Amino acid sequence: MNSSRVALSLGDPNGVGPEIALKALAELAPEARERLVLYGPGEVLRATAQSLGLQDLLVGLQHVHVGGLPRGSHQPGRIDAGAGRSAVASASAAIEACRAGEVQAVVAGPHHETAIAQAGIVFSGYPSLVASVCGLGEDEVFLLLIGGGLRIVHATLHESVERALSRLSPDLVAAAARAGVRACQRLGLSRPRVALFGINPHASEGGLFGPHDAHCTVPAARALREQGLDVGEPQGADVLLADHAHRPHDLYVAMFHDQGHIPIKLLAPQGACALSIGAEVLLASTGHGSAMDIAGTGRARPDALLRSLRLMLDPVRA
């Protein structure tokens, strides 16, 4: 891509997305702000800037008005179908801009899945949206969480454990690992060391706790090694993460949502970066939600969004 610009979509306009977007902009150097293009409803951006006393930030700011709200829908803290539709519209426009080469990457503000569902939109997180806009299957785009010194890619995400278990396969686990490796390489790690979390406790303890790892994660690890990747045998997530001071791995592959989210949120509760990886478009978001309980109060912290912005503005140095 020729452009060095990065798109920033506001997320759910009734959540903390607009607030943390402006607060993050205020902390960036002027030359970094000049590389950003905001996507979202202009009326929300202006109202939020006024409430925070940050109107001057809007002067000269590149902004694409998209995802305008129906009258009365902009109410911070309220779960609203119009707001959910706006979040999807602004992120989709930013993704399309990246596909067209107008920006090099996308940073998306936090969304609210219930609001999006109320709008009648099929959605299970930003990875699924990236896949949809880019014309890919749901199993081709994955979530990579970065925070607390960890990088964890998820083979499955927003679904029941029962459904996730039914979908796990050697091919799916290997695809998640390969996507994670490519993302790490883009972030400056030429040959990342990869660890696979087991499906069952102790990675099934040699079959004592079920056949799932023997049928899924073990052959996935073997296939990845045959492809030249640095991957060990699957182990229990607790064992792999226990030695905080001497973790030998650069990337972990989680089988389920909570396997990956819990350690990241324990170590970086407000500062995690969430990347949608595997597509031509690289999208980063926050590791937290839209925080409806504090939306509109001015109390939201921009740490996670700021980290995502810096990561996309300069992936190797961030």
Protein backbone atom coordinates (compact mmCIF):
# COMPACT_ATOMS: atom_id res chain seq x y z
CA MET A 1 0.00 0.00 0.00
CA ASN A 2 1.26 3.45 -0.83
CA SER A 3 -0.55 5.32 1.89
CA SER A 4 0.98 5.71 5.33
CA ARG A 5 -2.33 6.83 6.79
CA VAL A 6 -4.35 4.84 9.32
CA ALA A 7 -8.14 4.78 9.58
CA LEU A 8 -9.78 5.18 13.01
CA SER A 9 -13.47 4.29 13.32
CA LEU A 10 -15.37 5.50 16.38
CA GLY A 11 -17.02 2.20 17.36
CA ASP A 12 -20.39 2.35 19.10
CA PRO A 13 -21.20 6.07 19.29
CA ASN A 14 -23.10 5.52 22.54
CA GLY A 15 -20.11 3.85 24.17
CA VAL A 16 -16.72 5.20 25.15
CA GLY A 17 -15.32 4.93 21.60
CA PRO A 18 -15.70 8.61 20.63
CA GLU A 19 -14.30 9.75 23.97
CA ILE A 20 -11.22 7.54 23.95
CA ALA A 21 -10.63 8.34 20.26
CA LEU A 22 -10.35 12.05 21.03
CA LYS A 23 -8.32 11.49 24.19
CA ALA A 24 -5.92 9.27 22.25
CA LEU A 25 -5.59 11.89 19.53
CA ALA A 26 -4.72 14.46 22.19
CA GLU A 27 -1.79 12.30 23.36
CA LEU A 28 -0.37 11.65 19.91
CA ALA A 29 2.26 13.91 18.38
CA PRO A 30 0.89 16.31 15.73
CA GLU A 31 2.68 14.45 12.93
CA ALA A 32 1.00 11.20 14.00
CA ARG A 33 -2.43 12.86 14.14
CA GLU A 34 -1.93 14.09 10.59
CA ARG A 35 -1.71 10.47 9.42
CA LEU A 36 -5.11 9.51 10.87
CA VAL A 37 -8.48 9.54 9.12
CA LEU A 38 -11.53 9.29 11.40
CA TYR A 39 -14.61 7.35 10.29
CA GLY A 40 -17.92 7.89 12.07
CA PRO A 41 -20.85 10.26 12.54
CA GLY A 42 -19.71 13.88 12.53
CA GLU A 43 -22.39 15.01 14.95
CA VAL A 44 -21.13 12.54 17.57
CA LEU A 45 -17.54 13.60 17.05
CA ARG A 46 -18.40 17.28 17.49
CA ALA A 47 -20.61 16.71 20.53
CA THR A 48 -17.97 14.58 22.23
CA ALA A 49 -15.21 17.08 21.51
CA GLN A 50 -17.31 19.86 23.03
CA SER A 51 -18.06 17.86 26.16
CA LEU A 52 -14.35 17.15 26.66
CA GLY A 53 -13.14 20.63 25.73
CA LEU A 54 -11.15 19.21 22.82
CA GLN A 55 -12.76 21.14 19.95
CA ASP A 56 -9.35 22.37 18.76
CA LEU A 57 -8.40 18.77 17.89
CA LEU A 58 -10.98 18.77 15.11
CA VAL A 59 -9.29 21.61 13.25
CA GLY A 60 -7.58 20.13 10.21
CA LEU A 61 -8.53 16.58 11.22
CA GLN A 62 -9.28 14.23 8.32
CA HIS A 63 -12.79 12.87 8.82
CA VAL A 64 -15.17 10.76 6.76
CA HIS A 65 -18.78 11.16 7.88
CA VAL A 66 -20.38 7.71 7.92
CA GLY A 67 -22.83 5.87 10.16
CA GLY A 68 -25.05 8.84 10.94
CA LEU A 69 -27.53 8.19 13.72
CA PRO A 70 -31.32 8.45 13.64
CA ARG A 71 -32.70 11.37 15.61
CA GLY A 72 -32.57 10.66 19.34
CA SER A 73 -30.23 7.66 19.03
CA HIS A 74 -27.13 9.42 20.37
CA GLN A 75 -27.50 8.82 24.08
CA PRO A 76 -24.24 7.79 25.77
CA GLY A 77 -24.70 4.65 27.83
CA ARG A 78 -27.77 3.49 25.93
CA ILE A 79 -27.77 0.22 23.98
CA ASP A 80 -29.39 1.20 20.70
CA ALA A 81 -29.85 -0.49 17.32
CA GLY A 82 -29.01 2.71 15.47
CA ALA A 83 -25.73 2.98 17.36
CA GLY A 84 -24.93 -0.66 16.59
CA ARG A 85 -25.60 -0.06 12.90
CA SER A 86 -23.37 3.02 13.01
CA ALA A 87 -20.44 1.09 14.52
CA VAL A 88 -20.61 -1.52 11.75
CA ALA A 89 -20.99 1.12 9.04
CA SER A 90 -17.98 3.17 10.17
CA ALA A 91 -15.74 0.13 10.59
CA SER A 92 -16.84 -1.31 7.24
CA ALA A 93 -16.06 1.96 5.46
CA ALA A 94 -12.61 2.04 7.06
CA ILE A 95 -11.95 -1.58 6.03
CA GLU A 96 -12.99 -0.79 2.46
CA ALA A 97 -10.63 2.20 2.45
CA CYS A 98 -7.81 -0.10 3.50
CA ARG A 99 -8.67 -2.58 0.75
CA ALA A 100 -8.54 0.27 -1.74
CA GLY A 101 -5.07 1.32 -0.55
CA GLU A 102 -6.24 4.63 0.88
CA VAL A 103 -4.94 3.69 4.35
CA GLN A 104 -2.40 1.10 5.49
CA ALA A 105 -4.38 -0.26 8.45
CA VAL A 106 -7.54 0.20 10.50
CA VAL A 107 -8.07 0.89 14.20
CA ALA A 108 -11.66 0.37 15.32
CA GLY A 109 -13.25 1.69 18.50
CA PRO A 110 -15.06 -0.75 20.79
CA HIS A 111 -18.43 -2.06 19.62
CA HIS A 112 -21.45 -3.42 21.51
CA GLU A 113 -22.62 -6.78 20.22
CA THR A 114 -26.14 -6.50 21.64
CA ALA A 115 -26.68 -3.16 19.89
CA ILE A 116 -25.47 -4.68 16.62
CA ALA A 117 -27.73 -7.70 17.09
CA GLN A 118 -30.69 -5.37 17.73
CA ALA A 119 -29.93 -3.81 14.34
CA GLY A 120 -30.41 -7.24 12.76
CA ILE A 121 -26.78 -7.55 11.69
CA VAL A 122 -25.02 -10.92 11.89
CA PHE A 123 -21.83 -10.15 13.77
CA SER A 124 -19.47 -12.00 16.09
CA GLY A 125 -16.66 -9.52 16.55
CA TYR A 126 -14.38 -7.51 14.29
CA PRO A 127 -12.64 -10.60 12.83
CA SER A 128 -15.97 -11.74 11.37
CA LEU A 129 -16.61 -8.25 9.96
CA VAL A 130 -13.18 -8.12 8.34
CA ALA A 131 -13.82 -11.54 6.83
CA SER A 132 -17.23 -10.46 5.51
CA VAL A 133 -16.02 -7.20 3.96
CA CYS A 134 -12.98 -8.90 2.42
CA GLY A 135 -15.02 -11.80 1.03
CA LEU A 136 -13.38 -14.44 3.22
CA GLY A 137 -14.77 -17.27 5.30
CA GLU A 138 -15.26 -16.88 9.05
CA ASP A 139 -12.48 -19.42 9.66
CA GLU A 140 -9.90 -17.38 7.73
CA VAL A 141 -9.70 -14.33 10.04
CA PHE A 142 -8.66 -14.67 13.68
CA LEU A 143 -8.30 -12.55 16.80
CA LEU A 144 -4.82 -11.86 18.16
CA LEU A 145 -4.64 -10.24 21.60
CA ILE A 146 -1.45 -8.42 22.59
CA GLY A 147 -0.85 -7.23 26.13
CA GLY A 148 1.03 -7.93 29.32
CA GLY A 149 3.98 -9.34 27.38
CA LEU A 150 1.76 -11.93 25.65
CA ARG A 151 0.54 -12.51 22.11
CA ILE A 152 -2.38 -14.94 21.95
CA VAL A 153 -4.26 -15.86 18.77
CA HIS A 154 -7.67 -17.56 19.11
CA ALA A 155 -8.73 -20.53 16.98
CA THR A 156 -12.37 -19.92 18.02
CA LEU A 157 -13.98 -16.84 19.51
CA HIS A 158 -17.53 -15.68 20.27
CA GLU A 159 -19.46 -18.95 20.44
CA SER A 160 -20.42 -21.58 22.97
CA VAL A 161 -17.73 -24.00 24.10
CA GLU A 162 -19.84 -26.82 22.68
CA ARG A 163 -19.95 -25.26 19.20
CA ALA A 164 -16.28 -24.28 19.34
CA LEU A 165 -15.31 -27.84 20.23
CA SER A 166 -17.34 -29.17 17.31
CA ARG A 167 -15.52 -26.83 14.90
CA LEU A 168 -11.96 -27.31 16.12
CA SER A 169 -9.85 -29.28 13.67
CA PRO A 170 -6.15 -29.63 12.83
CA ASP A 171 -6.68 -27.38 9.79
CA LEU A 172 -8.40 -24.63 11.83
CA VAL A 173 -5.75 -24.66 14.57
CA ALA A 174 -2.94 -24.62 12.00
CA ALA A 175 -4.60 -21.75 10.11
CA ALA A 176 -4.84 -19.69 13.31
CA ALA A 177 -1.19 -20.36 14.09
CA ARG A 178 -0.04 -19.42 10.58
CA ALA A 179 -2.05 -16.19 10.68
CA GLY A 180 -0.47 -15.41 14.04
CA VAL A 181 3.01 -16.07 12.70
CA ARG A 182 2.44 -13.74 9.73
CA ALA A 183 1.18 -11.03 12.10
CA CYS A 184 4.24 -11.45 14.33
CA GLN A 185 6.48 -11.14 11.28
CA ARG A 186 4.73 -7.92 10.34
CA LEU A 187 5.42 -6.73 13.89
CA GLY A 188 9.12 -7.43 13.52
CA LEU A 189 9.53 -11.04 14.73
CA SER A 190 11.05 -12.91 11.80
CA ARG A 191 10.80 -16.43 13.30
CA PRO A 192 8.36 -16.47 16.23
CA ARG A 193 8.32 -19.44 18.59
CA VAL A 194 4.79 -20.83 18.83
CA ALA A 195 3.00 -22.74 21.59
CA LEU A 196 -0.37 -24.47 21.28
CA PHE A 197 -2.71 -24.60 24.27
CA GLY A 198 -4.31 -28.01 24.74
CA ILE A 199 -8.05 -28.42 24.37
CA ASN A 200 -8.46 -30.41 27.58
CA PRO A 201 -6.59 -29.99 30.89
CA HIS A 202 -2.95 -31.07 30.57
CA ALA A 203 -3.52 -31.31 26.79
CA SER A 204 -5.64 -34.40 27.55
CA GLU A 205 -2.91 -36.13 29.63
CA GLY A 206 -2.11 -38.69 26.95
CA GLY A 207 -5.78 -39.44 26.33
CA LEU A 208 -6.76 -39.73 30.00
CA PHE A 209 -9.01 -36.67 29.69
CA GLY A 210 -10.34 -37.34 26.20
CA PRO A 211 -9.21 -37.87 22.61
CA HIS A 212 -9.58 -34.26 21.45
CA ASP A 213 -5.93 -33.21 21.55
CA ALA A 214 -4.74 -36.43 19.91
CA HIS A 215 -7.23 -35.79 17.09
CA CYS A 216 -6.73 -32.03 16.77
CA THR A 217 -3.86 -30.10 18.37
CA VAL A 218 -1.20 -32.82 18.09
CA PRO A 219 -1.62 -33.27 14.32
CA ALA A 220 -1.85 -29.49 13.93
CA ALA A 221 1.51 -29.08 15.66
CA ARG A 222 3.03 -31.80 13.49
CA ALA A 223 1.74 -30.18 10.29
CA LEU A 224 3.07 -26.77 11.34
CA ARG A 225 6.53 -28.18 12.03
CA GLU A 226 6.50 -29.86 8.63
CA GLN A 227 5.86 -26.39 7.17
CA GLY A 228 8.99 -25.11 8.87
CA LEU A 229 7.45 -23.30 11.86
CA ASP A 230 8.94 -23.41 15.35
CA VAL A 231 6.12 -25.19 17.20
CA GLY A 232 6.29 -27.54 20.18
CA GLU A 233 3.84 -30.17 21.32
CA PRO A 234 0.52 -28.92 22.79
CA GLN A 235 0.55 -28.35 26.54
CA GLY A 236 -1.90 -27.16 29.15
CA ALA A 237 -2.42 -23.41 29.04
CA ASP A 238 -1.61 -23.14 32.74
CA VAL A 239 1.76 -24.83 32.30
CA LEU A 240 2.71 -22.75 29.28
CA LEU A 241 1.87 -19.47 31.01
CA ALA A 242 3.12 -20.31 34.50
CA ASP A 243 6.73 -19.18 34.18
CA HIS A 244 6.14 -15.44 33.82
CA ALA A 245 9.81 -14.53 33.93
CA HIS A 246 11.13 -17.05 31.38
CA ARG A 247 8.39 -17.68 28.84
CA PRO A 248 10.21 -19.06 25.80
CA HIS A 249 7.39 -18.46 23.30
CA ASP A 250 6.51 -15.42 21.21
CA LEU A 251 3.01 -16.54 20.23
CA TYR A 252 0.39 -18.72 21.90
CA VAL A 253 -2.59 -20.33 20.16
CA ALA A 254 -5.73 -20.56 22.31
CA MET A 255 -8.49 -22.99 21.43
CA PHE A 256 -11.31 -21.06 23.13
CA HIS A 257 -12.18 -17.43 23.90
CA ASP A 258 -11.51 -17.55 27.66
CA GLN A 259 -8.21 -19.42 27.34
CA GLY A 260 -6.74 -16.39 25.63
CA HIS A 261 -8.74 -13.52 27.09
CA ILE A 262 -8.30 -14.29 30.78
CA PRO A 263 -4.47 -14.10 30.94
CA ILE A 264 -4.35 -11.00 28.72
CA LYS A 265 -6.98 -9.18 30.77
CA LEU A 266 -5.32 -10.15 34.03
CA LEU A 267 -1.99 -8.73 32.90
CA ALA A 268 -3.25 -5.79 30.81
CA PRO A 269 -6.82 -5.02 31.91
CA GLN A 270 -6.96 -1.59 30.26
CA GLY A 271 -4.11 -1.77 27.78
CA ALA A 272 -4.61 -4.79 25.53
CA CYS A 273 -4.66 -4.51 21.76
CA ALA A 274 -6.94 -6.77 19.71
CA LEU A 275 -5.87 -7.49 16.11
CA SER A 276 -8.01 -9.12 13.42
CA ILE A 277 -5.48 -11.09 11.38
CA GLY A 278 -5.47 -13.35 8.35
CA ALA A 279 -6.98 -10.98 5.76
CA GLU A 280 -5.37 -8.41 3.46
CA VAL A 281 -6.61 -5.77 5.92
CA LEU A 282 -4.98 -5.49 9.33
CA LEU A 283 -7.46 -4.17 11.90
CA ALA A 284 -6.66 -3.37 15.51
CA SER A 285 -9.10 -2.62 18.29
CA THR A 286 -9.16 -2.51 22.06
CA GLY A 287 -9.13 -5.52 24.34
CA HIS A 288 -12.10 -4.04 26.21
CA GLY A 289 -15.70 -3.29 25.33
CA SER A 290 -17.75 -0.13 24.94
CA ALA A 291 -18.11 0.40 28.72
CA MET A 292 -21.69 1.65 28.65
CA ASP A 293 -21.64 2.15 32.42
CA ILE A 294 -19.20 5.07 32.14
CA ALA A 295 -19.97 6.32 28.63
CA GLY A 296 -20.52 10.07 28.58
CA THR A 297 -18.97 10.62 32.00
CA GLY A 298 -15.51 11.65 30.77
CA ARG A 299 -13.87 8.92 32.88
CA ALA A 300 -12.80 6.52 30.11
CA ARG A 301 -9.07 5.94 29.66
CA PRO A 302 -7.60 5.76 26.14
CA ASP A 303 -4.69 3.42 26.99
CA ALA A 304 -5.74 0.42 24.89
CA LEU A 305 -6.84 2.48 21.90
CA LEU A 306 -3.67 4.54 22.06
CA ARG A 307 -1.59 1.37 22.04
CA SER A 308 -3.52 0.09 19.02
CA LEU A 309 -3.00 3.37 17.18
CA ARG A 310 0.73 3.39 17.85
CA LEU A 311 0.97 -0.25 16.79
CA MET A 312 -0.70 0.44 13.45
CA LEU A 313 1.12 3.72 12.84
CA ASP A 314 4.48 2.00 13.33
CA PRO A 315 4.04 -1.81 13.68
CA VAL A 316 7.73 -2.63 14.09
CA ARG A 317 8.63 0.05 16.64
CA ALA A 318 5.43 0.10 18.76
